[in-house]
Amino acid sequence: MMQGFEDRFEDFTDYILTITREIWEERGLGAKMRAYYHPDVIVRTPGGVSIGEPASTSATMATLTEFPDRVLLGEDVIWSGTPELGMLSSHRIVSTATHRGGAFGPATGKRVTWRAFADCWAKDNVIADEWLIRDNGALVRQLGHDPRDWVAARLAAGEAGTPLTPETDVTGPYVGKGNDHEAGARYADLLTSLMGAEFSVIPAEWDRACHLSYPGGVIAHGHAAADAFWMGLRSSFPSAQFAVQHVIGRDDPLMPPRAALRFSLTGVHAGWGAFGAPTGAEVHVMGIAHAELGPRGLRREWVIFDETAIWTQILSAVG
């Protein structure tokens, strides 16, 4: 039993998985949303910030209109904290759905699959702070578009919105940094080394047979794929400030040691890399990464950021 939470939840993982299903798949968009989300909940996405449960409910309805048969499969919940002080969950989700038309364009009828990561802070049965990232690059590609071209068309139509930056972010009730578990600290050190251009840590610390899931729906394996991804990101923003904003490590029964990190890159698009020729645009990258550790190093890694939010910042700056 968790103090302040309904007795029906076995633990915090069960709370997160259950309320996600009840809201999205069972259509609990009225009483359930009001019960589980604080009236002034803050939700940050790479596309911007929304405040208040009504805004979250509206966004949920819009997504379900576009993807009405969406199924949300919770792969993992990596969490820290206590019921008394509040708990932060990093929830990794795989969604499947049929595209029926909406923010991503006219209905295509295509079946799509994408990942989303949600970091949610909950206390007394209510979520009050959230950081949410959807792999829009994967969605856009499956609907037949190149992310850069799709963003350019949205900008031309005046539909791009205002991406999250340090200037547009807001401070919420949760100001914790996670926990000091060894798995989280180790993964944070590895990513810090990578962002310091020490790419030799990949062959030294990643399992040779590592399984990798990266933005754009990329599924890959092995050292070369990890090197290509992290090199492509860092080389696009070679002088950008890297910050680890939240770190969780966990050991749970029947699971390997796991880590969940929320991170950012903030600076200038000054190098050739995953985002093409350098433009000098100021860019803020909001990212979340999960990892599983094994006897031969990092064995599985999942990283997410929103490519369309990055392209929005680049193309808005250069025209």
Short mmCIF file of C-alpha atoms in Angstrom, two decimals:
data_model
loop_
_atom_site.label_atom_id
_atom_site.label_comp_id
_atom_site.label_asym_id
_atom_site.label_seq_id
_atom_site.Cartn_x
_atom_site.Cartn_y
_atom_site.Cartn_z
CA MET A 1 0.00 0.00 0.00
CA MET A 2 1.27 3.48 -0.91
CA GLN A 3 0.40 6.32 1.42
CA GLY A 4 -1.94 8.79 -0.28
CA PHE A 5 -2.71 6.50 -3.23
CA GLU A 6 -5.77 4.32 -3.80
CA ASP A 7 -5.48 0.89 -2.18
CA ARG A 8 -6.24 -0.86 -5.47
CA PHE A 9 -2.77 -0.04 -6.85
CA GLU A 10 -0.20 -2.73 -6.05
CA ASP A 11 2.73 -0.31 -6.37
CA PHE A 12 3.77 2.81 -8.25
CA THR A 13 4.40 0.91 -11.48
CA ASP A 14 0.85 -0.47 -11.31
CA TYR A 15 -0.49 3.05 -10.70
CA ILE A 16 1.21 4.43 -13.82
CA LEU A 17 0.26 1.51 -16.08
CA THR A 18 -3.33 1.39 -14.82
CA ILE A 19 -4.19 5.06 -15.11
CA THR A 20 -2.60 5.20 -18.58
CA ARG A 21 -4.88 2.39 -19.75
CA GLU A 22 -7.96 3.85 -18.05
CA ILE A 23 -7.47 7.28 -19.60
CA TRP A 24 -6.39 6.37 -23.12
CA GLU A 25 -7.85 2.97 -23.95
CA GLU A 26 -10.89 3.02 -21.67
CA ARG A 27 -11.65 6.68 -22.53
CA GLY A 28 -11.57 8.00 -18.97
CA LEU A 29 -11.27 11.58 -20.18
CA GLY A 30 -13.64 13.22 -17.72
CA ALA A 31 -13.65 12.03 -14.14
CA LYS A 32 -10.43 10.01 -14.53
CA MET A 33 -8.42 12.96 -15.86
CA ARG A 34 -9.75 15.19 -13.10
CA ALA A 35 -8.96 12.51 -10.53
CA TYR A 36 -5.41 11.74 -11.65
CA TYR A 37 -4.19 15.15 -12.88
CA HIS A 38 -3.76 18.23 -10.73
CA PRO A 39 -5.95 21.15 -11.89
CA ASP A 40 -2.74 23.12 -12.58
CA VAL A 41 -0.60 20.24 -13.89
CA ILE A 42 2.41 21.34 -15.94
CA VAL A 43 3.18 19.25 -19.04
CA ARG A 44 6.37 19.98 -20.97
CA THR A 45 6.93 18.53 -24.44
CA PRO A 46 9.58 19.45 -27.01
CA GLY A 47 6.77 21.34 -28.75
CA GLY A 48 6.00 23.58 -25.79
CA VAL A 49 4.43 23.84 -22.34
CA SER A 50 0.78 23.38 -21.34
CA ILE A 51 -0.66 24.20 -17.94
CA GLY A 52 -3.83 22.79 -16.43
CA GLU A 53 -5.82 19.58 -16.60
CA PRO A 54 -8.26 20.98 -19.22
CA ALA A 55 -5.36 21.54 -21.63
CA SER A 56 -4.12 17.97 -21.05
CA THR A 57 -7.61 16.59 -21.59
CA SER A 58 -7.99 18.58 -24.81
CA ALA A 59 -4.64 17.32 -26.12
CA THR A 60 -5.59 13.73 -25.26
CA MET A 61 -8.89 14.03 -27.14
CA ALA A 62 -7.14 15.49 -30.19
CA THR A 63 -4.67 12.59 -30.28
CA LEU A 64 -7.45 10.03 -29.88
CA THR A 65 -9.41 11.67 -32.69
CA GLU A 66 -6.40 11.24 -34.97
CA PHE A 67 -5.49 7.77 -33.66
CA PRO A 68 -8.77 6.39 -32.24
CA ASP A 69 -7.63 2.77 -31.87
CA ARG A 70 -4.38 3.67 -30.13
CA VAL A 71 -3.04 0.96 -27.81
CA LEU A 72 -0.39 1.99 -25.27
CA LEU A 73 1.98 -0.80 -24.24
CA GLY A 74 4.00 0.07 -21.17
CA GLU A 75 7.45 -1.46 -21.67
CA ASP A 76 8.89 -0.25 -18.37
CA VAL A 77 8.44 2.18 -15.49
CA ILE A 78 11.69 3.28 -13.86
CA TRP A 79 10.92 5.34 -10.76
CA SER A 80 12.33 7.02 -7.69
CA GLY A 81 11.01 8.74 -4.57
CA THR A 82 8.55 7.85 -1.81
CA PRO A 83 4.75 8.11 -1.49
CA GLU A 84 5.19 10.61 1.34
CA LEU A 85 7.37 13.02 -0.67
CA GLY A 86 6.14 12.12 -4.14
CA MET A 87 7.44 9.76 -6.82
CA LEU A 88 8.84 10.35 -10.29
CA SER A 89 8.15 7.71 -12.93
CA SER A 90 9.95 7.44 -16.26
CA HIS A 91 7.44 5.48 -18.33
CA ARG A 92 8.50 3.99 -21.68
CA ILE A 93 5.57 3.31 -23.99
CA VAL A 94 5.11 1.66 -27.39
CA SER A 95 1.92 2.76 -29.17
CA THR A 96 0.18 1.21 -32.17
CA ALA A 97 -2.66 2.94 -34.00
CA THR A 98 -4.36 3.73 -37.30
CA HIS A 99 -4.00 7.28 -38.65
CA ARG A 100 -7.42 8.88 -39.17
CA GLY A 101 -6.32 12.46 -39.80
CA GLY A 102 -5.51 15.48 -37.65
CA ALA A 103 -2.37 17.34 -36.65
CA PHE A 104 -0.23 15.00 -38.76
CA GLY A 105 -2.27 15.66 -41.90
CA PRO A 106 -5.27 14.19 -43.74
CA ALA A 107 -6.25 10.61 -42.96
CA THR A 108 -3.98 8.00 -44.51
CA GLY A 109 -5.39 4.85 -42.93
CA LYS A 110 -1.83 3.74 -42.26
CA ARG A 111 -0.93 1.58 -39.29
CA VAL A 112 1.81 3.25 -37.30
CA THR A 113 3.97 2.36 -34.30
CA TRP A 114 5.94 4.79 -32.18
CA ARG A 115 7.50 5.25 -28.77
CA ALA A 116 6.84 7.91 -26.17
CA PHE A 117 8.52 8.54 -22.84
CA ALA A 118 6.70 10.25 -19.97
CA ASP A 119 8.36 11.42 -16.76
CA CYS A 120 5.55 12.05 -14.28
CA TRP A 121 5.74 13.29 -10.69
CA ALA A 122 2.84 12.06 -8.56
CA LYS A 123 1.84 12.55 -4.94
CA ASP A 124 -1.43 11.76 -3.18
CA ASN A 125 -2.78 9.94 -6.24
CA VAL A 126 -2.34 12.99 -8.51
CA ILE A 127 0.17 13.91 -11.25
CA ALA A 128 1.27 17.55 -10.98
CA ASP A 129 4.45 17.70 -13.12
CA GLU A 130 5.22 15.95 -16.40
CA TRP A 131 7.89 15.80 -19.11
CA LEU A 132 6.57 14.04 -22.25
CA ILE A 133 8.39 13.19 -25.49
CA ARG A 134 6.85 11.44 -28.49
CA ASP A 135 8.96 10.11 -31.36
CA ASN A 136 7.37 12.38 -33.95
CA GLY A 137 10.19 11.60 -36.36
CA ALA A 138 9.05 7.98 -36.46
CA LEU A 139 5.40 8.98 -36.92
CA VAL A 140 6.09 11.44 -39.72
CA ARG A 141 8.23 8.97 -41.64
CA GLN A 142 5.60 6.23 -41.42
CA LEU A 143 3.03 8.66 -42.80
CA GLY A 144 5.26 9.20 -45.83
CA HIS A 145 7.08 12.45 -45.02
CA ASP A 146 10.64 13.57 -44.38
CA PRO A 147 10.69 15.32 -40.97
CA ARG A 148 12.50 18.41 -42.31
CA ASP A 149 10.07 18.82 -45.21
CA TRP A 150 7.07 18.20 -42.94
CA VAL A 151 8.24 20.92 -40.56
CA ALA A 152 8.89 23.32 -43.44
CA ALA A 153 5.31 22.83 -44.65
CA ARG A 154 3.93 23.43 -41.15
CA LEU A 155 5.99 26.61 -40.80
CA ALA A 156 4.72 27.84 -44.14
CA ALA A 157 1.16 27.22 -42.95
CA GLY A 158 1.76 28.95 -39.61
CA GLU A 159 1.16 25.74 -37.64
CA ALA A 160 4.52 25.07 -36.02
CA GLY A 161 3.94 26.42 -32.48
CA THR A 162 6.65 27.44 -29.99
CA PRO A 163 9.14 24.68 -29.05
CA LEU A 164 10.32 24.28 -25.48
CA THR A 165 13.45 26.26 -24.60
CA PRO A 166 14.99 27.26 -21.27
CA GLU A 167 13.29 30.64 -21.74
CA THR A 168 9.80 29.17 -22.23
CA ASP A 169 10.12 26.44 -19.58
CA VAL A 170 8.43 26.88 -16.21
CA THR A 171 9.33 25.62 -12.74
CA GLY A 172 6.86 23.15 -11.28
CA PRO A 173 6.38 21.59 -7.86
CA TYR A 174 8.94 18.82 -8.47
CA VAL A 175 12.55 19.98 -8.22
CA GLY A 176 14.15 16.63 -7.34
CA LYS A 177 17.07 15.14 -9.27
CA GLY A 178 16.28 11.42 -8.85
CA ASN A 179 18.33 9.03 -6.75
CA ASP A 180 21.95 7.96 -6.30
CA HIS A 181 21.63 4.35 -7.46
CA GLU A 182 24.79 2.99 -9.11
CA ALA A 183 23.09 2.15 -12.42
CA GLY A 184 21.83 5.69 -12.93
CA ALA A 185 25.15 7.24 -11.94
CA ARG A 186 27.03 4.93 -14.32
CA TYR A 187 24.79 5.74 -17.30
CA ALA A 188 24.98 9.46 -16.54
CA ASP A 189 28.78 9.22 -16.54
CA LEU A 190 28.72 7.40 -19.88
CA LEU A 191 26.52 9.98 -21.60
CA THR A 192 28.57 12.81 -20.10
CA SER A 193 31.69 11.21 -21.57
CA LEU A 194 30.02 10.91 -24.98
CA MET A 195 28.96 14.54 -24.92
CA GLY A 196 32.56 15.36 -24.08
CA ALA A 197 33.49 13.70 -27.41
CA GLU A 198 34.98 10.63 -25.69
CA PHE A 199 33.39 8.12 -28.06
CA SER A 200 35.86 5.44 -27.01
CA VAL A 201 33.47 4.67 -24.13
CA ILE A 202 31.14 2.87 -26.55
CA PRO A 203 33.44 -0.08 -27.39
CA ALA A 204 34.64 -0.06 -23.79
CA GLU A 205 31.26 0.07 -22.02
CA TRP A 206 28.50 -1.02 -24.43
CA ASP A 207 27.90 -4.75 -24.90
CA ARG A 208 29.15 -5.82 -28.31
CA ALA A 209 25.65 -7.19 -29.01
CA CYS A 210 23.79 -4.19 -27.60
CA HIS A 211 20.19 -3.64 -28.73
CA LEU A 212 19.50 0.02 -29.55
CA SER A 213 16.31 2.05 -30.07
CA TYR A 214 16.84 5.62 -31.31
CA PRO A 215 14.70 8.55 -32.55
CA GLY A 216 13.02 8.14 -35.90
CA GLY A 217 11.96 4.61 -35.05
CA VAL A 218 15.51 3.35 -35.55
CA ILE A 219 16.23 -0.15 -34.24
CA ALA A 220 19.89 -1.14 -34.43
CA HIS A 221 22.55 -3.29 -32.83
CA GLY A 222 26.23 -3.08 -32.00
CA HIS A 223 28.95 -0.54 -31.38
CA ALA A 224 28.95 1.05 -34.83
CA ALA A 225 25.27 1.94 -34.61
CA ALA A 226 25.66 3.46 -31.14
CA ASP A 227 28.67 5.45 -32.33
CA ALA A 228 26.81 6.72 -35.41
CA PHE A 229 23.83 7.92 -33.38
CA TRP A 230 25.69 9.69 -30.58
CA MET A 231 28.31 11.11 -32.97
CA GLY A 232 25.58 12.40 -35.29
CA LEU A 233 23.84 14.19 -32.44
CA ARG A 234 26.92 15.70 -30.81
CA SER A 235 28.54 16.75 -34.09
CA SER A 236 25.40 18.72 -35.01
CA PHE A 237 25.74 20.78 -31.82
CA PRO A 238 29.45 20.51 -30.97
CA SER A 239 29.57 23.45 -28.55
CA ALA A 240 26.08 23.04 -27.04
CA GLN A 241 25.83 22.67 -23.27
CA PHE A 242 24.91 19.14 -22.21
CA ALA A 243 23.01 18.80 -18.95
CA VAL A 244 21.73 15.75 -17.10
CA GLN A 245 18.59 17.02 -15.44
CA HIS A 246 17.30 13.88 -13.74
CA VAL A 247 18.83 10.47 -12.97
CA ILE A 248 17.17 7.28 -11.72
CA GLY A 249 18.71 3.86 -11.19
CA ARG A 250 16.81 0.78 -10.08
CA ASP A 251 17.09 -2.91 -9.25
CA ASP A 252 13.81 -4.84 -9.35
CA PRO A 253 12.98 -8.56 -9.21
CA LEU A 254 13.37 -10.39 -12.54
CA MET A 255 14.91 -7.25 -14.10
CA PRO A 256 18.50 -6.21 -14.85
CA PRO A 257 19.85 -2.99 -13.31
CA ARG A 258 18.18 -0.09 -15.17
CA ALA A 259 18.68 3.63 -15.57
CA ALA A 260 16.49 6.51 -16.71
CA LEU A 261 17.98 9.91 -17.57
CA ARG A 262 16.38 13.16 -18.68
CA PHE A 263 18.90 15.38 -20.45
CA SER A 264 19.22 18.46 -22.64
CA LEU A 265 21.54 19.97 -25.23
CA THR A 266 21.33 23.74 -25.56
CA GLY A 267 23.38 25.75 -28.02
CA VAL A 268 24.16 26.46 -31.65
CA HIS A 269 23.62 24.20 -34.66
CA ALA A 270 27.26 24.65 -35.62
CA GLY A 271 28.40 21.36 -37.13
CA TRP A 272 27.67 18.77 -39.80
CA GLY A 273 25.79 15.85 -38.30
CA ALA A 274 22.33 14.32 -38.02
CA PHE A 275 20.69 17.67 -38.86
CA GLY A 276 22.58 18.48 -42.03
CA ALA A 277 24.66 21.52 -42.82
CA PRO A 278 25.30 23.88 -39.90
CA THR A 279 22.97 26.89 -39.79
CA GLY A 280 23.97 28.79 -36.65
CA ALA A 281 20.47 28.35 -35.25
CA GLU A 282 20.00 28.31 -31.49
CA VAL A 283 18.55 24.91 -30.54
CA HIS A 284 17.32 23.23 -27.36
CA VAL A 285 17.12 19.42 -27.40
CA MET A 286 14.95 17.77 -24.75
CA GLY A 287 15.77 14.08 -24.38
CA ILE A 288 15.07 11.03 -22.25
CA ALA A 289 17.15 7.84 -22.26
CA HIS A 290 16.70 4.41 -20.68
CA ALA A 291 19.35 1.72 -20.36
CA GLU A 292 19.69 -1.83 -19.08
CA LEU A 293 23.06 -2.99 -17.82
CA GLY A 294 24.41 -6.52 -18.14
CA PRO A 295 27.52 -8.60 -17.44
CA ARG A 296 29.26 -7.30 -20.58
CA GLY A 297 28.25 -3.67 -20.31
CA LEU A 298 25.26 -1.65 -21.47
CA ARG A 299 23.10 -4.25 -23.19
CA ARG A 300 19.97 -2.27 -24.18
CA GLU A 301 19.47 1.43 -24.78
CA TRP A 302 16.44 3.52 -25.66
CA VAL A 303 16.82 7.22 -26.49
CA ILE A 304 14.12 9.66 -27.51
CA PHE A 305 13.92 13.25 -28.67
CA ASP A 306 11.58 14.97 -31.10
CA GLU A 307 13.30 15.58 -34.43
CA THR A 308 10.43 17.79 -35.60
CA ALA A 309 10.91 20.17 -32.65
CA ILE A 310 14.61 20.44 -33.50
CA TRP A 311 13.88 21.11 -37.18
CA THR A 312 11.30 23.70 -36.15
CA GLN A 313 13.96 25.63 -34.27
CA ILE A 314 16.49 25.31 -37.10
CA LEU A 315 14.13 26.28 -39.93
CA SER A 316 12.50 29.08 -37.94
CA ALA A 317 15.93 30.65 -37.54
CA VAL A 318 17.10 30.31 -41.15
CA GLY A 319 13.81 30.68 -43.03
#
